[in-house]
Coordinates of C-alpha atoms and ligand atoms in Angstrom, one line a residue:
M1 CA 28.9 4.8 -36.4
S2 CA 26.9 7.7 -37.7
S3 CA 23.8 7.1 -39.7
D4 CA 25.6 7.2 -43.0
F5 CA 26.9 3.7 -43.4
F6 CA 25.4 3.7 -46.9
P7 CA 26.4 7.3 -47.8
D8 CA 25.7 7.1 -51.6
V9 CA 22.2 5.9 -51.1
E10 CA 19.1 8.0 -50.3
Q11 CA 15.6 6.6 -50.4
I12 CA 15.4 3.9 -53.1
P13 CA 12.9 5.2 -55.6
Y14 CA 10.4 3.4 -57.9
E15 CA 11.4 4.3 -61.5
G16 CA 9.6 1.8 -63.6
P17 CA 10.7 -1.1 -65.9
D18 CA 12.6 1.2 -68.3
S19 CA 15.0 2.5 -65.6
D20 CA 18.6 1.5 -65.8
N21 CA 19.3 2.9 -62.3
P22 CA 20.7 0.0 -60.2
L23 CA 19.5 1.7 -57.1
A24 CA 15.9 2.0 -58.1
F25 CA 12.9 -0.4 -58.2
R26 CA 11.6 -1.3 -61.6
W27 CA 8.6 -3.3 -60.4
Y28 CA 8.1 -2.8 -56.7
D29 CA 5.8 0.3 -56.6
A30 CA 4.6 0.3 -52.9
D31 CA 1.4 2.3 -53.6
R32 CA 0.3 0.5 -56.8
L33 CA -3.0 -1.3 -56.4
V34 CA -2.9 -5.0 -57.2
G35 CA -5.9 -7.2 -56.5
G36 CA -7.6 -4.5 -54.3
K37 CA -4.6 -3.8 -52.1
T38 CA -1.3 -1.9 -52.5
M39 CA 1.8 -3.8 -53.4
A40 CA 3.1 -2.9 -49.9
E41 CA 0.1 -4.5 -48.3
Q42 CA 0.1 -7.6 -50.5
L43 CA 3.8 -8.3 -50.1
R44 CA 4.6 -7.0 -46.6
F45 CA 8.3 -7.2 -47.1
A46 CA 10.7 -7.6 -44.2
V47 CA 14.5 -7.4 -44.0
S48 CA 16.0 -10.2 -41.9
Y49 CA 18.4 -8.9 -39.3
W50 CA 20.6 -12.0 -39.1
H51 CA 21.8 -12.4 -42.7
S52 CA 22.1 -8.7 -43.4
F53 CA 23.7 -7.3 -40.2
A54 CA 24.6 -10.1 -37.8
S55 CA 26.6 -12.2 -40.3
D56 CA 30.0 -11.5 -41.8
G57 CA 30.0 -13.9 -44.7
S58 CA 32.1 -16.5 -43.1
D59 CA 31.6 -20.1 -44.1
I60 CA 33.1 -23.4 -42.9
F61 CA 36.2 -22.9 -45.0
G62 CA 37.0 -19.4 -44.3
A63 CA 36.7 -16.2 -42.3
G64 CA 34.2 -13.4 -42.9
T65 CA 34.6 -11.2 -45.9
L66 CA 31.8 -8.6 -45.5
D67 CA 32.3 -5.0 -44.3
R68 CA 30.5 -5.2 -41.0
P69 CA 32.7 -3.3 -38.5
W70 CA 30.3 -3.9 -35.6
L71 CA 31.1 -7.6 -35.8
E72 CA 34.8 -7.1 -35.2
S73 CA 36.2 -7.6 -31.7
I74 CA 39.1 -5.1 -32.1
D75 CA 38.9 -1.6 -33.5
P76 CA 41.6 -1.4 -36.2
T77 CA 42.1 2.3 -35.8
T78 CA 42.6 2.4 -32.0
N79 CA 43.7 -1.3 -31.6
S80 CA 41.3 -1.4 -28.5
A81 CA 38.6 -3.9 -27.8
I82 CA 35.1 -3.1 -29.1
D83 CA 32.4 -3.0 -26.5
P84 CA 29.8 -5.6 -27.7
M85 CA 26.9 -3.4 -26.5
E86 CA 28.2 -0.4 -28.3
A87 CA 28.7 -2.5 -31.4
A88 CA 25.1 -3.8 -31.1
K89 CA 23.8 -0.2 -31.0
E90 CA 25.8 0.7 -34.1
K91 CA 24.5 -2.4 -35.8
M92 CA 21.0 -1.4 -35.0
S93 CA 21.5 2.2 -36.4
V94 CA 22.8 0.8 -39.6
A95 CA 19.9 -1.8 -39.8
F96 CA 17.3 0.9 -39.5
E97 CA 19.1 3.2 -41.9
F98 CA 19.1 0.3 -44.4
V99 CA 15.5 -0.8 -43.9
S100 CA 14.2 2.8 -44.1
K101 CA 16.3 3.7 -47.2
L102 CA 15.1 0.5 -48.9
G103 CA 11.5 1.3 -48.1
A104 CA 10.6 -2.1 -46.7
P105 CA 7.8 -1.8 -44.1
F106 CA 9.1 -4.5 -41.7
Y107 CA 12.2 -6.1 -40.2
C108 CA 12.5 -9.3 -38.2
F109 CA 15.1 -10.6 -35.8
H110 CA 16.4 -13.4 -33.5
D111 CA 17.0 -12.1 -29.9
R112 CA 20.8 -12.8 -30.3
D113 CA 21.0 -10.9 -33.6
I114 CA 20.2 -7.6 -31.9
A115 CA 22.0 -8.0 -28.5
P116 CA 25.1 -10.0 -27.4
E117 CA 24.7 -13.0 -25.1
G118 CA 25.8 -12.2 -21.5
A119 CA 27.7 -14.2 -19.0
T120 CA 24.4 -15.3 -17.4
F121 CA 20.9 -15.6 -18.6
A122 CA 20.0 -12.5 -16.5
E123 CA 22.8 -10.5 -18.2
S124 CA 21.6 -11.7 -21.6
C125 CA 18.1 -10.5 -20.8
R126 CA 19.5 -7.1 -19.6
N127 CA 21.5 -6.7 -22.8
F128 CA 18.5 -7.6 -24.9
D129 CA 16.1 -5.3 -23.1
E130 CA 18.4 -2.4 -23.6
L131 CA 18.5 -3.0 -27.4
V132 CA 14.7 -3.6 -27.4
E133 CA 14.2 -0.2 -25.9
L134 CA 16.4 1.3 -28.6
A135 CA 14.6 -0.7 -31.3
A136 CA 11.3 0.8 -30.1
D137 CA 12.8 4.3 -30.6
H138 CA 14.1 3.4 -34.1
Q139 CA 10.7 2.0 -35.0
E140 CA 9.0 5.1 -33.8
R141 CA 11.4 7.4 -35.6
T142 CA 11.4 5.5 -39.0
G143 CA 7.9 4.0 -39.1
V144 CA 9.5 0.5 -39.7
E145 CA 7.5 -2.2 -38.0
L146 CA 8.4 -5.7 -36.6
L147 CA 7.1 -8.6 -38.7
W148 CA 8.3 -11.1 -36.2
G149 CA 10.7 -11.9 -33.4
T150 CA 12.2 -15.3 -32.6
A151 CA 14.6 -16.7 -30.1
N152 CA 17.9 -18.2 -31.2
L153 CA 17.9 -21.7 -29.6
F154 CA 20.6 -23.2 -31.8
S155 CA 23.8 -21.1 -32.0
H156 CA 25.1 -21.4 -28.5
P157 CA 26.9 -24.7 -27.6
R158 CA 24.5 -25.3 -24.7
F159 CA 21.9 -26.3 -27.4
Q160 CA 24.1 -29.0 -29.0
A161 CA 21.4 -31.6 -28.3
G162 CA 18.4 -29.3 -29.1
A163 CA 16.3 -27.0 -27.0
A164 CA 12.8 -28.3 -26.2
T165 CA 13.7 -31.8 -27.4
N166 CA 16.9 -31.9 -25.4
P167 CA 17.3 -35.1 -23.3
D168 CA 18.2 -32.8 -20.4
P169 CA 15.3 -30.9 -18.9
D170 CA 17.6 -28.1 -17.8
L171 CA 17.8 -27.2 -21.5
F172 CA 14.0 -27.2 -21.9
K173 CA 13.8 -24.8 -19.0
Y174 CA 16.5 -22.6 -20.4
A175 CA 14.8 -22.5 -23.8
A176 CA 11.4 -21.8 -22.2
A177 CA 12.8 -18.9 -20.3
Q178 CA 14.5 -17.4 -23.4
V179 CA 11.3 -17.8 -25.5
A180 CA 9.1 -16.2 -22.8
H181 CA 11.5 -13.2 -22.7
C182 CA 11.6 -12.9 -26.5
M183 CA 7.8 -13.2 -26.8
N184 CA 7.5 -10.4 -24.2
A185 CA 9.8 -8.2 -26.2
T186 CA 8.0 -9.0 -29.5
K187 CA 4.8 -7.9 -27.9
Q188 CA 6.4 -4.8 -26.6
L189 CA 7.6 -3.9 -30.1
G190 CA 4.2 -4.5 -31.6
G191 CA 5.4 -7.6 -33.5
A192 CA 2.8 -9.1 -35.9
N193 CA 3.9 -12.7 -35.3
Y194 CA 6.2 -14.8 -33.2
V195 CA 8.3 -17.5 -35.0
L196 CA 9.7 -20.8 -33.8
W197 CA 12.1 -22.5 -36.1
G198 CA 13.3 -25.8 -34.6
G199 CA 16.9 -25.0 -35.0
R200 CA 18.2 -28.3 -33.5
E201 CA 14.9 -29.9 -32.7
G202 CA 15.7 -33.2 -34.4
Y203 CA 18.3 -36.0 -34.1
E204 CA 21.5 -37.3 -35.5
T205 CA 21.1 -41.0 -34.6
L206 CA 18.3 -43.1 -33.2
L207 CA 20.9 -45.1 -31.3
N208 CA 20.7 -42.4 -28.5
T209 CA 17.3 -40.8 -29.2
D210 CA 13.9 -41.5 -27.8
M211 CA 11.8 -40.0 -30.5
G212 CA 8.4 -40.4 -28.8
Q213 CA 9.7 -38.7 -25.6
E214 CA 11.3 -35.8 -27.7
L215 CA 8.0 -35.2 -29.6
D216 CA 6.1 -35.0 -26.4
Q217 CA 8.5 -32.5 -25.0
L218 CA 8.1 -30.4 -28.2
G219 CA 4.4 -30.6 -28.0
R220 CA 4.4 -29.4 -24.4
F221 CA 6.8 -26.6 -25.3
F222 CA 4.6 -25.3 -28.0
S223 CA 1.5 -25.5 -25.7
M224 CA 3.4 -23.5 -23.1
V225 CA 4.2 -20.9 -25.9
V226 CA 0.5 -20.7 -26.7
E227 CA -0.5 -20.4 -23.1
H228 CA 2.1 -17.6 -22.6
K229 CA 0.8 -15.8 -25.7
H230 CA -2.7 -15.7 -24.1
A231 CA -1.3 -14.9 -20.6
I232 CA 0.5 -11.7 -21.9
G233 CA -2.2 -10.8 -24.4
F234 CA 0.1 -11.0 -27.5
E235 CA -2.2 -10.7 -30.5
G236 CA 0.2 -11.8 -33.2
A237 CA 0.2 -15.3 -34.7
I238 CA 2.5 -18.1 -33.4
L239 CA 4.3 -19.6 -36.4
I240 CA 6.4 -22.8 -36.8
E241 CA 8.9 -22.8 -39.6
P242 CA 9.3 -26.3 -41.2
K243 CA 12.6 -27.6 -42.4
P244 CA 13.5 -31.2 -43.2
F245 CA 17.1 -31.3 -42.1
E246 CA 20.1 -29.1 -41.4
P247 CA 21.5 -28.6 -38.9
T248 CA 20.3 -32.0 -37.6
K249 CA 20.1 -35.0 -39.9
H250 CA 16.4 -35.2 -39.3
Q251 CA 14.4 -32.2 -38.1
Y252 CA 11.0 -33.0 -36.5
D253 CA 9.1 -30.1 -38.3
F254 CA 10.1 -31.7 -41.6
D255 CA 7.4 -29.9 -43.8
V256 CA 4.0 -28.4 -43.6
S257 CA 2.2 -31.7 -43.5
A258 CA 4.4 -33.1 -40.7
V259 CA 3.9 -29.9 -38.7
H260 CA 0.1 -30.1 -39.3
A261 CA 0.0 -33.7 -38.0
F262 CA 2.1 -32.7 -35.0
L263 CA -0.2 -29.7 -34.2
Q264 CA -3.3 -31.9 -34.5
K265 CA -1.8 -34.6 -32.2
Y266 CA -1.0 -31.9 -29.5
D267 CA -4.3 -30.1 -30.0
L268 CA -2.6 -26.9 -31.3
A269 CA -3.9 -26.7 -34.9
D270 CA -6.2 -23.8 -34.1
E271 CA -3.5 -21.8 -32.3
V272 CA -0.3 -22.2 -34.4
K273 CA 0.4 -21.6 -38.1
V274 CA 3.4 -22.0 -40.4
N275 CA 6.1 -19.8 -41.7
I276 CA 7.1 -21.3 -45.1
E277 CA 10.6 -20.9 -46.4
V278 CA 11.1 -21.5 -50.1
N279 CA 14.5 -23.2 -49.8
H280 CA 13.2 -25.4 -46.9
A281 CA 10.3 -26.5 -49.2
T282 CA 12.8 -27.5 -51.9
L283 CA 15.1 -29.3 -49.5
A284 CA 12.0 -31.3 -48.5
S285 CA 11.6 -32.3 -52.2
H286 CA 8.5 -30.1 -52.5
D287 CA 7.9 -27.1 -54.7
F288 CA 7.4 -23.8 -52.8
Q289 CA 3.9 -23.6 -54.2
H290 CA 3.1 -27.1 -52.8
E291 CA 3.9 -26.0 -49.2
I292 CA 1.8 -22.8 -49.6
A293 CA -1.2 -24.9 -50.9
A294 CA -0.7 -27.5 -48.2
A295 CA -0.8 -24.8 -45.5
F296 CA -4.0 -23.2 -46.9
A297 CA -5.6 -26.6 -47.3
A298 CA -4.8 -27.4 -43.6
G299 CA -5.9 -23.9 -42.5
I300 CA -2.5 -23.1 -41.0
F301 CA -1.0 -20.7 -43.5
G302 CA 0.9 -17.8 -41.8
S303 CA 3.9 -16.2 -43.4
I304 CA 6.8 -16.7 -46.0
D305 CA 10.6 -16.7 -45.6
T306 CA 11.4 -15.9 -49.2
N307 CA 14.6 -17.0 -50.8
A308 CA 15.8 -19.5 -53.4
G309 CA 17.8 -22.6 -53.4
D310 CA 20.2 -23.8 -56.0
D311 CA 19.3 -26.7 -58.3
R312 CA 22.7 -28.4 -57.8
L313 CA 23.3 -27.8 -54.1
G314 CA 21.4 -29.9 -51.6
W315 CA 21.7 -27.5 -48.7
D316 CA 20.1 -24.2 -47.5
V317 CA 21.9 -21.7 -49.7
D318 CA 19.5 -18.9 -48.9
R319 CA 19.9 -16.9 -52.2
F320 CA 17.9 -13.9 -53.0
P321 CA 15.0 -14.8 -55.4
V322 CA 15.7 -13.8 -59.0
S323 CA 13.4 -16.0 -61.0
V324 CA 9.9 -14.7 -61.7
E325 CA 9.0 -18.1 -63.3
Q326 CA 10.0 -19.9 -60.1
M327 CA 8.1 -17.5 -57.7
T328 CA 4.9 -16.9 -59.6
P329 CA 3.2 -20.3 -58.9
G330 CA 3.8 -19.8 -55.2
V331 CA 2.3 -16.3 -55.3
V332 CA -0.7 -17.8 -57.2
E333 CA -1.3 -20.1 -54.3
L334 CA -0.8 -17.2 -51.8
L335 CA -3.5 -15.2 -53.6
R336 CA -5.8 -18.1 -54.1
G337 CA -5.7 -18.6 -50.3
G338 CA -6.6 -15.0 -49.7
G339 CA -3.1 -13.5 -49.2
F340 CA -1.4 -12.5 -45.9
T341 CA -3.2 -11.5 -42.7
T342 CA -0.5 -11.1 -40.0
G343 CA 2.2 -12.7 -42.1
G344 CA 4.5 -11.2 -44.7
M345 CA 7.6 -11.9 -46.9
N346 CA 10.9 -11.7 -45.1
F347 CA 14.1 -12.2 -47.1
D348 CA 15.7 -15.2 -45.4
A349 CA 18.4 -14.6 -47.9
K350 CA 22.1 -13.7 -47.7
L351 CA 24.7 -12.1 -49.9
R352 CA 27.3 -14.3 -51.5
R353 CA 30.6 -14.2 -49.8
Q354 CA 32.2 -12.2 -52.6
S355 CA 29.6 -9.5 -52.5
T356 CA 31.7 -7.2 -50.4
D357 CA 30.6 -3.7 -51.4
R358 CA 28.2 -2.0 -49.0
N359 CA 25.7 -1.4 -51.7
D360 CA 25.5 -5.1 -52.6
L361 CA 23.0 -5.4 -49.8
F362 CA 20.7 -2.9 -51.6
Y363 CA 21.1 -4.6 -55.0
A364 CA 20.2 -7.9 -53.4
H365 CA 17.0 -6.6 -51.8
I366 CA 16.0 -4.5 -54.8
G367 CA 16.3 -7.6 -57.0
G368 CA 14.4 -9.8 -54.6
M369 CA 11.6 -7.2 -54.1
D370 CA 11.3 -6.6 -57.9
T371 CA 11.2 -10.4 -58.5
M372 CA 8.4 -10.9 -56.0
A373 CA 6.5 -7.8 -57.3
R374 CA 6.6 -9.2 -60.8
A375 CA 5.4 -12.6 -59.5
L376 CA 2.6 -10.8 -57.8
L377 CA 1.6 -8.9 -60.9
A378 CA 1.7 -12.2 -63.0
A379 CA -0.3 -14.1 -60.3
D380 CA -2.9 -11.4 -60.0
A381 CA -3.3 -11.2 -63.8
I382 CA -3.6 -15.0 -64.0
L383 CA -6.3 -15.2 -61.3
S384 CA -8.2 -12.1 -62.3
E385 CA -8.6 -13.3 -65.9
G386 CA -9.9 -16.5 -64.4
E387 CA -9.1 -19.1 -67.0
L388 CA -6.9 -21.1 -64.7
D389 CA -9.5 -21.4 -61.9
R390 CA -12.3 -22.0 -64.5
R391 CA -10.4 -24.9 -65.8
R392 CA -9.6 -26.2 -62.4
D393 CA -13.3 -25.9 -61.3
D394 CA -14.4 -27.7 -64.5
R395 CA -12.3 -30.7 -63.5
Y396 CA -14.3 -31.1 -60.2
A397 CA -17.7 -30.1 -61.6
G398 CA -18.9 -33.7 -61.3
W399 CA -18.8 -33.5 -57.6
Q400 CA -21.6 -30.9 -57.5
S401 CA -24.2 -33.6 -57.9
E402 CA -22.3 -36.1 -55.7
Q403 CA -22.1 -34.2 -52.5
R404 CA -23.9 -37.0 -50.6
I405 CA -20.8 -39.1 -51.0
L406 CA -18.6 -36.5 -49.3
D407 CA -21.3 -36.0 -46.6
G408 CA -21.0 -39.6 -45.6
R409 CA -24.5 -40.6 -46.8
V410 CA -23.3 -43.4 -49.1
T411 CA -21.5 -46.6 -48.2
L412 CA -18.7 -48.5 -49.9
Q413 CA -21.1 -51.4 -50.5
E414 CA -23.7 -49.1 -52.1
L415 CA -21.1 -47.7 -54.5
H416 CA -20.1 -51.3 -55.3
D417 CA -23.7 -52.4 -56.0
A418 CA -24.4 -49.3 -58.2
Q419 CA -21.3 -49.9 -60.2
L420 CA -22.3 -53.5 -60.8
T421 CA -25.7 -52.4 -62.3
S422 CA -24.6 -49.3 -64.2
G423 CA -21.3 -50.9 -65.4
D424 CA -20.2 -47.6 -67.0
E425 CA -16.5 -47.0 -67.7
P426 CA -15.6 -43.5 -66.4
K427 CA -14.7 -41.0 -69.1
R428 CA -11.0 -39.9 -69.2
V429 CA -10.4 -36.2 -69.6
S430 CA -7.1 -34.4 -70.5
G431 CA -5.3 -32.7 -67.6
S432 CA -4.0 -30.2 -70.2
Q433 CA -0.9 -29.5 -68.1
E434 CA 1.2 -28.2 -71.0
E435 CA -1.5 -25.9 -72.2
L436 CA -1.9 -24.5 -68.7
E437 CA 1.9 -24.0 -68.4
N438 CA 1.8 -22.0 -71.7
L439 CA -1.0 -19.9 -70.3
V440 CA 1.0 -19.1 -67.2
A441 CA 4.0 -18.3 -69.4
R442 CA 1.9 -15.8 -71.4
Y443 CA 0.9 -13.9 -68.3
I444 CA 4.5 -13.7 -67.1
E445 CA 5.6 -12.4 -70.6
R446 CA 2.9 -9.7 -70.5
I447 CA 3.5 -8.3 -67.1
K448 CA 3.2 -4.5 -67.3
Ligands
XUL501 C1 17.3 -21.4 -40.8 C2 16.2 -20.4 -40.9 C3 16.1 -19.5 -39.8 C4 14.7 -19.1 -39.4 C5 14.6 -18.3 -38.2 O1 17.3 -22.2 -41.9 O2 15.5 -20.4 -41.8 O3 16.9 -18.4 -40.0 O4 14.1 -18.4 -40.5 O5 15.1 -18.9 -37.1
CO502 CO1 13.9 -19.2 -42.4

């Protein structure tokens, strides 16, 4: 495949809110300063290899619909078998063509997205290494960087009972080898982070599961990852991506709080952070903004997989975000926490199965990037004007003169005795939620 898989698209330009050009940004203006950084630096967008290039739109009811010739096994023009390594190279050229024409600064991948599995582990490693070399050349040529790498420890049937939490130690060993190899490659490609999503680290039934044993295995696995990070001198962050269920009925890294408790138990809270996915947050019955705030409160915020769920569907639909109203509160929490350091926003989002034109992939990303850019502008305006934080600070103002309670210098009995003598009924103050919601709505309406 030549580098013109998307022949009618050149560089996607920024044209401003009045533009009707469907192949232009209306809000994402990479160099525009927002809150002291450029939009590109604030949002750190990444294209996800798997949904965009390694998936053909198939679902459990039907075959793939998308135009992804490198995923075919037979070449329809010659009727001959397609060499999977050649196909992987074509896929990579198209991926870099797309990311650079889009103008996203980053991409991210699973090891198996970029290179085919071999007949043996050694062959899989050789396949992967060859494509990693090629990725290094493409990165160099286009300036696109790697936000994160991750190992796919869930697609192959060998992982049917999990990877690190598998009852069979041979699977733990296999997964450890695969993660070590993928971490080495991520370092080689200058990746800013390394992600671990517990693909099948969970269970279907307790009738055959020793939960304590599995959690200890997972704790040891993550410790080995951290030890390896230091051994190879990888400077990026290690990120766990919480998800409450799917594919297993119960996933161990349920949400940010479960991951934080887990990290504390296994003494990893200073070494590992979280990669928060919007649709995983909503599946866990949280708002996206809840998970961001929980991560900052615990000191483990890392990165964001941005997408959107569907109010009526209780599974991971991975839609591209389209609602500024829905995304703004999450970006408010992101900015309140100080924004990204090594992390960024990758689109863990996929085209709908009927979106079969090549340019649909551009429309999807342009819409997602414009939505997040508008959410950034609204969040920045809300926080710079300061009313929201002033109101929040006012609610806690009483604590300024009661620090001794938080410092542990007052006992429960002393508070009891003081209450007996003062006898005062605490004053009730309005939470003003609706007024604050209207304030946020005003900022969203006025984005310029
Ligand atoms: C699955 C999911 C993964 C991770 C990376 O729900 O979110 O694609 O982001 O393994
Ligand atoms: Co994800």
